[in-house]
């Protein structure tokens, strides 16, 4: 959704809270993309800041599907957005070297791009399907939360291994 901010820059009394239904289907973090399962309604509180600027407060939440750090199964992560921006009028950027926010194109604010960028920054650093996730078997790759695959993942002490060889040899003889 594009929101034209011209009136909010020109009219010092202008202030609105706009409901935005995001059209953001993926969160692209460069090296990978995460699907967005659902988003609530976002509130864009847009106000003339009385100093030739416009203040925007954005609040909302989305559910993003990310893989568990250990077993790679899908985890639905709630990501909250609560951000504030104070924007200079677009004409300022034409005269200076400063760059406008990526979500601004002239007087038009791209709400989907703004929400997308806030989601990329709000993603959790650690994702676990559950606190005691057992992860994947390093031998066969099976999800160990779904049961024991029976692989021998025990790494014996090398000194014990030598004794075990003798023990195994003895068992074969019997
Ligand atoms: Zn897991
Ligand atoms: Zn296994």
XYZ file of C-alpha atoms and ligand atoms in Angstrom:
176
model
C 0.000 0.000 0.000
C 1.237 3.466 -0.893
C 0.464 6.357 1.445
C 0.849 9.852 0.066
C 2.367 12.102 2.738
C 1.994 15.444 0.933
C -0.864 16.645 3.177
C 0.998 15.613 6.323
C 3.945 17.806 5.307
C 1.841 20.786 4.143
C -0.833 20.891 6.845
C 0.478 21.380 10.413
C -2.825 20.149 11.893
C -2.836 16.934 9.912
C -2.737 13.729 11.949
C -4.218 10.308 11.241
C -3.999 6.718 12.337
C -4.214 4.511 9.281
C -4.932 0.784 9.340
C -2.651 -1.089 6.982
C -3.166 -4.685 5.966
C 0.357 -5.731 4.949
C 0.988 -7.483 1.669
C 4.302 -9.021 2.720
C 4.668 -12.712 1.897
C 8.354 -13.259 2.515
C 11.075 -11.748 4.670
C 14.199 -11.577 2.525
C 17.353 -11.301 4.638
C 19.738 -11.680 1.696
C 21.196 -15.128 2.336
C 17.753 -16.680 2.802
C 14.036 -15.960 2.713
C 11.453 -16.727 5.381
C 7.739 -17.059 4.573
C 5.288 -14.835 6.423
C 2.457 -17.003 7.739
C 0.182 -14.144 8.685
C 0.184 -10.493 9.628
C -2.199 -8.544 11.790
C -3.412 -5.061 10.946
C -0.613 -2.535 11.307
C -1.304 0.928 12.695
C 0.457 3.832 11.003
C 0.204 6.906 13.221
C 1.170 9.794 10.929
C 1.448 13.341 12.255
C 2.782 16.669 11.096
C 5.627 17.267 13.549
C 5.311 21.102 13.311
C 8.948 21.449 12.261
C 8.554 20.745 8.523
C 8.812 17.088 9.313
C 6.402 14.203 9.553
C 6.478 11.711 12.400
C 5.357 8.144 11.783
C 4.839 5.517 14.470
C 4.281 2.007 13.133
C 2.931 -0.808 15.297
C 1.932 -4.325 14.367
C 2.958 -7.945 14.384
C 3.538 -10.741 11.905
C 4.162 -14.453 12.193
C 7.250 -15.585 10.325
C 8.166 -19.224 9.659
C 11.793 -19.965 10.513
C 13.697 -23.271 10.884
C 14.607 -24.587 14.329
C 18.349 -24.022 14.920
C 18.797 -27.674 15.904
C 16.306 -29.875 14.009
C 15.388 -27.496 11.137
C 11.647 -28.054 11.586
C 9.382 -25.058 10.966
C 8.841 -22.733 13.892
C 6.289 -19.931 13.803
C 7.953 -16.860 15.281
C 5.953 -13.819 16.304
C 7.740 -10.632 15.289
C 6.624 -7.347 16.814
C 7.127 -4.082 15.022
C 7.094 -0.868 17.047
C 9.103 1.772 15.232
C 9.219 5.513 14.930
C 10.455 7.599 12.025
C 10.787 11.353 11.631
C 10.937 12.223 7.974
C 12.227 15.338 6.287
C 10.206 16.666 3.400
C 11.389 15.033 0.139
C 12.570 18.407 -1.210
C 15.300 18.404 1.465
C 16.952 15.395 -0.139
C 17.032 17.020 -3.557
C 19.165 19.804 -2.097
C 21.445 17.738 0.119
C 23.587 14.646 -0.099
C 21.439 12.854 2.433
C 19.419 9.864 1.409
C 15.740 9.403 2.061
C 14.461 6.256 3.771
C 14.295 3.295 1.374
C 10.498 3.084 1.756
C 10.030 6.674 0.546
C 9.629 7.567 -3.107
C 9.041 11.299 -3.313
C 6.002 11.910 -1.089
C 4.850 8.294 -1.338
C 5.464 5.918 1.526
C 5.550 2.213 0.615
C 4.043 0.612 3.727
C 4.864 -2.941 2.605
C 8.538 -2.130 2.117
C 8.666 -0.366 5.497
C 7.047 -3.354 7.252
C 9.296 -5.813 5.394
C 12.428 -3.957 6.458
C 11.287 -3.735 10.075
C 10.564 -7.488 10.073
C 14.079 -8.291 8.837
C 15.452 -6.374 11.825
C 13.011 -7.890 14.317
C 13.663 -11.576 13.579
C 14.731 -13.627 16.602
C 18.432 -14.513 16.822
C 17.733 -17.921 18.353
C 14.978 -20.203 17.053
C 14.095 -23.446 18.838
C 10.995 -25.618 18.253
C 11.166 -26.355 21.991
C 13.724 -25.667 24.706
C 14.862 -29.281 24.887
C 14.930 -29.978 21.126
C 17.168 -33.011 20.600
C 18.217 -31.932 17.098
C 19.216 -34.137 14.183
C 21.218 -37.372 14.442
C 24.740 -36.598 13.178
C 24.945 -40.082 11.636
C 21.672 -40.593 9.742
C 20.120 -37.110 9.901
C 16.886 -38.264 11.497
C 14.988 -35.842 13.707
C 15.746 -37.218 17.168
C 12.599 -35.620 18.624
C 10.624 -38.204 16.652
C 12.361 -41.159 18.240
C 15.693 -42.861 18.635
C 17.187 -43.965 15.308
C 19.510 -46.401 17.053
C 22.679 -44.949 15.561
C 25.836 -45.274 17.589
C 26.724 -41.659 18.223
C 28.758 -42.494 21.293
C 32.329 -41.326 20.839
C 34.437 -43.473 23.149
C 37.553 -42.419 24.884
C 40.371 -43.805 22.651
C 41.913 -45.612 25.617
C 38.558 -47.280 26.350
C 38.196 -48.176 22.656
C 41.306 -50.339 22.851
C 39.862 -52.264 25.783
C 36.567 -52.601 23.909
C 38.409 -54.166 20.937
C 39.851 -56.834 23.203
C 36.421 -57.390 24.721
C 34.797 -57.749 21.272
C 37.512 -60.135 20.096
C 36.936 -62.268 23.177
C 33.148 -62.348 22.538
C 33.691 -63.573 18.975
C 35.724 -66.494 20.193
C 32.929 -67.629 22.507
Zn 13.960 -28.399 16.945
Zn 20.740 -41.808 13.377
